């Protein structure tokens, strides 16, 4: 067994296609199939359900896949740790961020890249539950998620600024003056919303219901980009983070503050406490701590 076999297994899981997995790993499909069969023979377990095409993993294959991810993360962490001991940081920092966060990762990543030009970055949009799960299983290095019910024995965190809300609209279709909008006035507008279950949506629902107001969205989606497209087309307006920079995406978008509008919980930058902990995560966490402490 070697690291490459585990990489092949993970690539197959991520692409769900033998040919695409082989292309991602820069090998031929017969080579990929042969190496995976060698792994099955060594473990004496069937890992992959094969037909004319990929049909998923067997139950033992799913368990081996979870171990493969852990082993590969540890291998990458070892390489990064060795580089850190030599005074350099290399490898890929894996950062998960909840949808519609007011956290802009770009300044932090730019600072890191300027200091450590061999670093690479992988950003994922995930739910709070997914972020904590993947931090715990070492599939993420850092997460930006809500701090409510965070287990401080398992995770370190840096609290971020309060998330305020505003109304995102296309000024070619709507105009609202200069004053903050009331929640009552929003009930008269065609609103686009993220689907139920997302934390940001829960905060919106709470602000309406706590005022005895009924929310009837014109459109609901679980994809932020579709919501932005609907706003840009003038089909609806959308409640978004006020400090998320969304209004700068095009010259036509505007963000109008909403009075007394905050999310139910604060966001935080989160890193797991248990070893092995990524040297990349520690460097990023420490740099951001300095950035928010500097006036």
C-alpha positions as a LaTeX table, in Angstrom:
\begin{tabular}{lrrr}
\hline
Residue & $x$ (\AA) & $y$ (\AA) & $z$ (\AA) \\
\hline
Unk1 & 0.00 & 0.00 & 0.00 \\
Unk2 & 1.24 & 3.50 & $-0.77$ \\
Unk3 & $-0.02$ & 7.07 & $-0.60$ \\
Unk4 & $-0.81$ & 7.16 & $-4.32$ \\
Unk5 & $-3.32$ & 4.32 & $-4.00$ \\
Unk6 & $-5.15$ & 6.27 & $-1.32$ \\
Unk7 & $-5.13$ & 9.37 & $-3.52$ \\
Unk8 & $-6.62$ & 7.31 & $-6.35$ \\
Unk9 & $-9.37$ & 6.08 & $-4.03$ \\
Unk10 & $-10.23$ & 9.60 & $-2.90$ \\
Unk11 & $-10.19$ & 10.91 & $-6.48$ \\
Unk12 & $-12.67$ & 8.20 & $-7.45$ \\
Unk13 & $-14.95$ & 9.24 & $-4.60$ \\
Unk14 & $-14.80$ & 12.91 & $-5.58$ \\
Unk15 & $-15.37$ & 12.39 & $-9.31$ \\
Unk16 & $-17.57$ & 9.24 & $-9.13$ \\
Unk17 & $-16.07$ & 8.29 & $-12.51$ \\
Unk18 & $-13.07$ & 6.06 & $-13.33$ \\
Unk19 & $-11.95$ & 8.09 & $-16.33$ \\
Unk20 & $-12.22$ & 11.45 & $-14.57$ \\
Unk21 & $-10.43$ & 10.11 & $-11.51$ \\
Unk22 & $-7.60$ & 8.83 & $-13.68$ \\
Unk23 & $-7.33$ & 12.17 & $-15.49$ \\
Unk24 & $-7.22$ & 14.05 & $-12.17$ \\
Unk25 & $-4.38$ & 11.79 & $-11.02$ \\
Unk26 & $-2.55$ & 12.11 & $-14.37$ \\
Unk27 & $-2.60$ & 8.36 & $-15.08$ \\
Unk28 & $-4.48$ & 6.12 & $-17.51$ \\
Unk29 & $-7.78$ & 4.52 & $-16.54$ \\
Unk30 & $-6.35$ & 0.95 & $-16.74$ \\
Unk31 & $-3.55$ & 1.99 & $-14.37$ \\
Unk32 & $-6.05$ & 3.44 & $-11.91$ \\
Unk33 & $-8.18$ & 0.29 & $-12.01$ \\
Unk34 & $-5.12$ & $-1.93$ & $-11.57$ \\
Unk35 & $-3.81$ & 0.04 & $-8.58$ \\
Unk36 & $-7.21$ & $-0.03$ & $-6.89$ \\
Unk37 & $-7.48$ & $-3.78$ & $-7.46$ \\
Unk38 & $-4.01$ & $-4.16$ & $-5.92$ \\
Unk39 & $-5.26$ & $-2.26$ & $-2.88$ \\
Unk40 & $-8.30$ & $-4.53$ & $-2.63$ \\
Unk41 & $-6.07$ & $-7.61$ & $-2.82$ \\
Unk42 & $-3.73$ & $-6.30$ & $-0.15$ \\
Unk43 & $-6.60$ & $-5.50$ & 2.21 \\
Unk44 & $-8.50$ & $-8.63$ & 1.16 \\
Unk45 & $-11.65$ & $-6.55$ & 0.83 \\
Unk46 & $-13.88$ & $-5.48$ & $-2.08$ \\
Unk47 & $-13.84$ & $-1.67$ & $-2.05$ \\
Unk48 & $-15.56$ & $-0.64$ & $-5.29$ \\
Unk49 & $-18.80$ & $-1.79$ & $-6.89$ \\
Unk50 & $-18.00$ & $-2.19$ & $-10.56$ \\
Unk51 & $-20.31$ & $-2.48$ & $-13.54$ \\
Unk52 & $-20.02$ & $-0.88$ & $-16.93$ \\
Unk53 & $-19.24$ & 2.25 & $-14.94$ \\
Unk54 & $-18.54$ & 3.26 & $-11.32$ \\
Unk55 & $-21.45$ & 2.15 & $-9.10$ \\
Unk56 & $-20.26$ & 3.35 & $-5.71$ \\
Unk57 & $-18.25$ & 1.92 & $-2.84$ \\
Unk58 & $-18.98$ & $-1.21$ & $-0.86$ \\
Unk59 & $-19.66$ & $-0.88$ & 2.87 \\
Unk60 & $-16.03$ & $-1.85$ & 3.65 \\
Unk61 & $-14.94$ & 0.55 & 0.91 \\
Unk62 & $-16.71$ & 3.46 & 2.62 \\
Unk63 & $-14.88$ & 2.67 & 5.87 \\
Unk64 & $-11.52$ & 2.36 & 4.11 \\
Unk65 & $-12.23$ & 5.64 & 2.28 \\
Unk66 & $-12.68$ & 7.44 & 5.61 \\
Unk67 & $-9.33$ & 6.07 & 6.80 \\
Unk68 & $-7.72$ & 7.02 & 3.48 \\
Unk69 & $-8.76$ & 10.64 & 3.98 \\
Unk70 & $-7.35$ & 10.64 & 7.51 \\
Unk71 & $-4.06$ & 9.08 & 6.40 \\
Unk72 & $-3.69$ & 11.46 & 3.46 \\
Unk73 & $-4.45$ & 14.49 & 5.65 \\
Unk74 & $-1.82$ & 13.29 & 8.12 \\
Unk75 & 0.67 & 12.81 & 5.27 \\
Unk76 & 0.04 & 16.32 & 3.95 \\
Unk77 & 0.27 & 17.65 & 7.50 \\
Unk78 & 3.61 & 15.88 & 7.96 \\
Unk79 & 4.99 & 17.47 & 4.80 \\
Unk80 & 3.75 & 20.90 & 5.91 \\
Unk81 & 5.17 & 20.41 & 9.40 \\
Unk82 & 8.57 & 19.45 & 8.01 \\
Unk83 & 8.56 & 22.54 & 5.80 \\
Unk84 & 7.54 & 24.69 & 8.78 \\
Unk85 & 10.49 & 23.33 & 10.76 \\
Unk86 & 12.71 & 24.48 & 7.88 \\
Unk87 & 11.17 & 27.95 & 8.14 \\
Unk88 & 8.75 & 27.61 & 5.22 \\
Unk89 & 5.07 & 26.82 & 4.80 \\
Unk90 & 3.96 & 24.70 & 1.86 \\
Unk91 & 0.81 & 22.77 & 1.06 \\
Unk92 & $-2.89$ & 23.56 & 0.77 \\
Unk93 & $-4.84$ & 25.33 & 3.49 \\
Unk94 & $-8.41$ & 23.95 & 3.54 \\
Unk95 & $-10.93$ & 26.53 & 4.73 \\
Unk96 & $-14.68$ & 25.95 & 5.11 \\
Unk97 & $-17.05$ & 28.92 & 5.33 \\
Unk98 & $-20.79$ & 28.97 & 6.04 \\
Unk99 & $-22.96$ & 30.50 & 3.28 \\
Unk100 & $-23.51$ & 34.28 & 3.46 \\
Unk101 & $-20.77$ & 34.87 & 5.98 \\
Unk102 & $-19.65$ & 38.47 & 6.49 \\
Unk103 & $-16.09$ & 37.12 & 6.71 \\
Unk104 & $-13.99$ & 38.06 & 3.67 \\
Unk105 & $-11.11$ & 35.56 & 3.52 \\
Unk106 & $-9.24$ & 37.36 & 0.73 \\
Unk107 & $-7.16$ & 39.82 & 2.84 \\
Unk108 & $-6.04$ & 36.97 & 5.10 \\
Unk109 & $-5.16$ & 34.68 & 2.19 \\
Unk110 & $-3.31$ & 37.47 & 0.40 \\
Unk111 & $-1.21$ & 38.14 & 3.50 \\
Unk112 & $-0.42$ & 34.45 & 3.91 \\
Unk113 & 0.49 & 34.06 & 0.25 \\
Unk114 & 2.79 & 37.09 & 0.36 \\
Unk115 & 4.65 & 35.61 & 3.35 \\
Unk116 & 4.55 & 32.00 & 2.15 \\
Unk117 & 4.31 & 32.01 & $-1.68$ \\
Unk118 & 4.30 & 28.21 & $-1.87$ \\
Unk119 & 1.00 & 27.96 & $-0.01$ \\
Unk120 & $-2.18$ & 27.09 & $-1.86$ \\
Unk121 & $-5.79$ & 27.47 & $-0.75$ \\
Unk122 & $-8.98$ & 25.42 & $-0.97$ \\
Unk123 & $-12.26$ & 27.14 & $-0.05$ \\
Unk124 & $-15.52$ & 25.28 & 0.57 \\
Unk125 & $-19.04$ & 26.54 & 1.29 \\
Unk126 & $-20.46$ & 24.24 & 3.97 \\
Unk127 & $-23.09$ & 24.16 & 6.72 \\
Unk128 & $-22.09$ & 24.68 & 10.35 \\
Unk129 & $-22.49$ & 20.97 & 11.03 \\
Unk130 & $-20.35$ & 19.99 & 8.05 \\
Unk131 & $-17.60$ & 22.41 & 9.07 \\
Unk132 & $-17.35$ & 21.06 & 12.62 \\
Unk133 & $-17.48$ & 17.47 & 11.38 \\
Unk134 & $-14.74$ & 18.04 & 8.82 \\
Unk135 & $-12.58$ & 19.94 & 11.29 \\
Unk136 & $-12.88$ & 17.06 & 13.74 \\
Unk137 & $-11.99$ & 14.48 & 11.07 \\
Unk138 & $-9.05$ & 16.58 & 9.77 \\
Unk139 & $-10.65$ & 17.17 & 6.36 \\
Unk140 & $-10.56$ & 20.92 & 7.01 \\
Unk141 & $-7.82$ & 22.99 & 8.60 \\
Unk142 & $-9.96$ & 25.99 & 9.56 \\
Unk143 & $-13.62$ & 26.90 & 9.52 \\
Unk144 & $-15.71$ & 30.05 & 9.68 \\
Unk145 & $-18.94$ & 29.09 & 11.41 \\
Unk146 & $-21.41$ & 30.13 & 14.09 \\
Unk147 & $-20.17$ & 29.85 & 17.66 \\
Unk148 & $-23.39$ & 28.78 & 19.34 \\
Unk149 & $-23.00$ & 25.38 & 20.99 \\
Unk150 & $-19.32$ & 25.23 & 20.02 \\
Unk151 & $-17.43$ & 22.70 & 22.16 \\
Unk152 & $-14.53$ & 24.80 & 23.47 \\
Unk153 & $-12.81$ & 21.65 & 24.74 \\
Unk154 & $-12.43$ & 20.45 & 21.14 \\
Unk155 & $-12.02$ & 23.70 & 19.22 \\
Unk156 & $-10.20$ & 27.03 & 19.52 \\
Unk157 & $-12.01$ & 30.04 & 18.11 \\
Unk158 & $-11.63$ & 33.74 & 17.37 \\
Unk159 & $-14.89$ & 35.67 & 17.49 \\
Unk160 & $-15.61$ & 37.75 & 14.40 \\
Unk161 & $-17.49$ & 41.03 & 14.12 \\
Unk162 & $-21.24$ & 40.97 & 14.48 \\
Unk163 & $-23.08$ & 40.09 & 11.27 \\
Unk164 & $-25.44$ & 42.92 & 10.35 \\
Unk165 & $-28.05$ & 42.57 & 7.63 \\
Unk166 & $-29.00$ & 44.72 & 4.68 \\
Unk167 & $-31.27$ & 44.51 & 1.65 \\
Unk168 & $-29.47$ & 43.74 & $-1.61$ \\
Unk169 & $-31.18$ & 45.15 & $-4.71$ \\
Unk170 & $-30.52$ & 46.32 & $-8.25$ \\
Unk171 & $-30.89$ & 50.12 & $-8.33$ \\
Unk172 & $-32.18$ & 49.95 & $-11.91$ \\
Unk173 & $-35.35$ & 48.35 & $-10.56$ \\
Unk174 & $-35.70$ & 49.63 & $-6.96$ \\
Unk175 & $-34.91$ & 52.75 & $-4.94$ \\
Unk176 & $-35.10$ & 53.15 & $-1.16$ \\
Unk177 & $-33.57$ & 56.49 & $-0.22$ \\
Unk178 & $-30.96$ & 56.82 & 2.51 \\
Unk179 & $-32.65$ & 55.69 & 5.73 \\
Unk180 & $-32.39$ & 52.13 & 7.13 \\
Unk181 & $-35.32$ & 49.95 & 6.15 \\
Unk182 & $-37.83$ & 48.59 & 8.65 \\
Unk183 & $-38.74$ & 44.92 & 8.78 \\
Unk184 & $-42.36$ & 45.92 & 8.19 \\
Unk185 & $-41.45$ & 47.56 & 4.87 \\
Unk186 & $-39.72$ & 44.38 & 3.68 \\
Unk187 & $-43.00$ & 42.43 & 3.74 \\
Unk188 & $-44.18$ & 44.52 & 0.78 \\
Unk189 & $-41.23$ & 43.54 & $-1.41$ \\
Unk190 & $-40.59$ & 40.48 & $-3.60$ \\
Unk191 & $-37.94$ & 38.71 & $-1.54$ \\
Unk192 & $-35.53$ & 35.96 & $-2.49$ \\
Unk193 & $-34.33$ & 33.69 & 0.33 \\
Unk194 & $-32.00$ & 30.85 & 1.05 \\
Unk195 & $-33.89$ & 27.67 & 1.87 \\
Unk196 & $-34.97$ & 26.77 & 5.40 \\
Unk197 & $-32.34$ & 25.15 & 7.60 \\
Unk198 & $-29.49$ & 27.51 & 6.81 \\
Unk199 & $-28.44$ & 29.56 & 9.83 \\
Unk200 & $-28.64$ & 32.90 & 8.04 \\
Unk201 & $-32.20$ & 32.09 & 6.95 \\
Unk202 & $-33.10$ & 31.14 & 10.53 \\
Unk203 & $-31.96$ & 34.58 & 11.68 \\
Unk204 & $-34.11$ & 36.24 & 9.01 \\
Unk205 & $-37.14$ & 34.17 & 10.02 \\
Unk206 & $-36.59$ & 35.09 & 13.66 \\
Unk207 & $-36.50$ & 38.82 & 12.87 \\
Unk208 & $-39.81$ & 38.60 & 11.02 \\
Unk209 & $-41.62$ & 36.28 & 13.44 \\
Unk210 & $-40.49$ & 38.15 & 16.58 \\
Unk211 & $-42.27$ & 41.22 & 15.17 \\
Unk212 & $-45.42$ & 39.30 & 14.29 \\
Unk213 & $-44.72$ & 39.60 & 10.58 \\
Unk214 & $-45.41$ & 36.96 & 7.95 \\
Unk215 & $-42.66$ & 36.09 & 5.49 \\
Unk216 & $-43.70$ & 34.90 & 2.02 \\
Unk217 & $-40.60$ & 34.68 & $-0.21$ \\
Unk218 & $-41.07$ & 35.00 & $-3.94$ \\
Unk219 & $-38.20$ & 32.57 & $-4.56$ \\
Unk220 & $-36.17$ & 30.21 & $-2.37$ \\
Unk221 & $-32.91$ & 28.48 & $-3.29$ \\
Unk222 & $-30.00$ & 26.71 & $-1.64$ \\
Unk223 & $-27.51$ & 28.30 & $-4.08$ \\
Unk224 & $-26.23$ & 31.79 & $-3.30$ \\
Unk225 & $-25.23$ & 32.47 & $-6.91$ \\
Unk226 & $-28.79$ & 31.80 & $-8.11$ \\
Unk227 & $-30.10$ & 34.24 & $-5.54$ \\
Unk228 & $-27.63$ & 36.87 & $-6.74$ \\
Unk229 & $-28.69$ & 36.28 & $-10.34$ \\
Unk230 & $-32.33$ & 36.79 & $-9.40$ \\
Unk231 & $-31.50$ & 40.06 & $-7.62$ \\
Unk232 & $-29.35$ & 41.30 & $-10.49$ \\
Unk233 & $-32.17$ & 40.58 & $-12.91$ \\
Unk234 & $-34.61$ & 42.68 & $-10.86$ \\
Unk235 & $-36.77$ & 39.64 & $-10.09$ \\
Unk236 & $-36.43$ & 40.13 & $-6.33$ \\
Unk237 & $-34.46$ & 41.69 & $-3.50$ \\
Unk238 & $-32.57$ & 39.65 & $-0.91$ \\
Unk239 & $-31.52$ & 40.05 & 2.72 \\
Unk240 & $-27.75$ & 39.65 & 2.85 \\
Unk241 & $-24.79$ & 40.38 & 5.17 \\
Unk242 & $-24.31$ & 44.14 & 5.21 \\
Unk243 & $-20.51$ & 43.91 & 5.29 \\
Unk244 & $-20.05$ & 41.03 & 2.88 \\
Unk245 & $-19.07$ & 43.18 & $-0.11$ \\
Unk246 & $-21.78$ & 41.72 & $-2.35$ \\
Unk247 & $-22.79$ & 45.14 & $-3.67$ \\
Unk248 & $-19.37$ & 45.48 & $-5.31$ \\
Unk249 & $-19.92$ & 42.47 & $-7.59$ \\
Unk250 & $-21.51$ & 44.70 & $-10.25$ \\
Unk251 & $-22.07$ & 48.44 & $-10.63$ \\
Unk252 & $-25.84$ & 47.97 & $-10.37$ \\
Unk253 & $-26.12$ & 46.31 & $-6.94$ \\
Unk254 & $-26.75$ & 48.25 & $-3.74$ \\
Unk255 & $-27.02$ & 47.23 & $-0.07$ \\
Unk256 & $-29.46$ & 49.15 & 2.13 \\
Unk257 & $-29.13$ & 48.73 & 5.93 \\
Unk258 & $-32.04$ & 47.18 & 7.82 \\
Unk259 & $-32.73$ & 48.55 & 11.27 \\
Unk260 & $-32.07$ & 46.27 & 14.27 \\
Unk261 & $-30.89$ & 43.44 & 12.01 \\
Unk262 & $-28.30$ & 40.96 & 13.27 \\
Unk263 & $-27.86$ & 37.21 & 13.08 \\
Unk264 & $-28.80$ & 35.14 & 16.11 \\
Unk265 & $-25.22$ & 34.04 & 16.79 \\
Unk266 & $-21.73$ & 35.39 & 16.19 \\
Unk267 & $-19.35$ & 33.89 & 13.68 \\
Unk268 & $-15.88$ & 32.73 & 14.55 \\
Unk269 & $-12.71$ & 31.42 & 12.96 \\
Unk270 & $-12.44$ & 27.87 & 14.31 \\
Unk271 & $-9.52$ & 25.44 & 14.57 \\
Unk272 & $-9.53$ & 22.03 & 16.19 \\
Unk273 & $-7.46$ & 21.54 & 19.34 \\
Unk274 & $-6.43$ & 17.91 & 19.06 \\
Unk275 & $-3.21$ & 16.77 & 17.40 \\
Unk276 & $-2.07$ & 16.36 & 14.76 \\
Unk277 & $-2.89$ & 19.99 & 14.02 \\
Unk278 & $-1.87$ & 21.52 & 10.72 \\
Unk279 & 1.04 & 23.96 & 10.75 \\
Unk280 & $-0.83$ & 25.83 & 8.02 \\
Unk281 & $-3.89$ & 26.16 & 10.25 \\
Unk282 & $-1.83$ & 27.41 & 13.17 \\
Unk283 & $-0.06$ & 30.00 & 11.00 \\
Unk284 & $-3.33$ & 31.25 & 9.52 \\
Unk285 & $-5.08$ & 31.33 & 12.91 \\
Unk286 & $-2.18$ & 33.22 & 14.48 \\
Unk287 & $-1.93$ & 35.72 & 11.63 \\
Unk288 & $-5.64$ & 36.50 & 11.74 \\
Unk289 & $-5.44$ & 36.97 & 15.50 \\
Unk290 & $-2.73$ & 39.59 & 14.97 \\
Unk291 & $-4.74$ & 41.26 & 12.19 \\
Unk292 & $-7.84$ & 41.75 & 14.33 \\
Unk293 & $-5.78$ & 42.97 & 17.30 \\
Unk294 & $-3.95$ & 45.58 & 15.24 \\
Unk295 & $-5.75$ & 48.94 & 15.24 \\
\hline
\end{tabular}
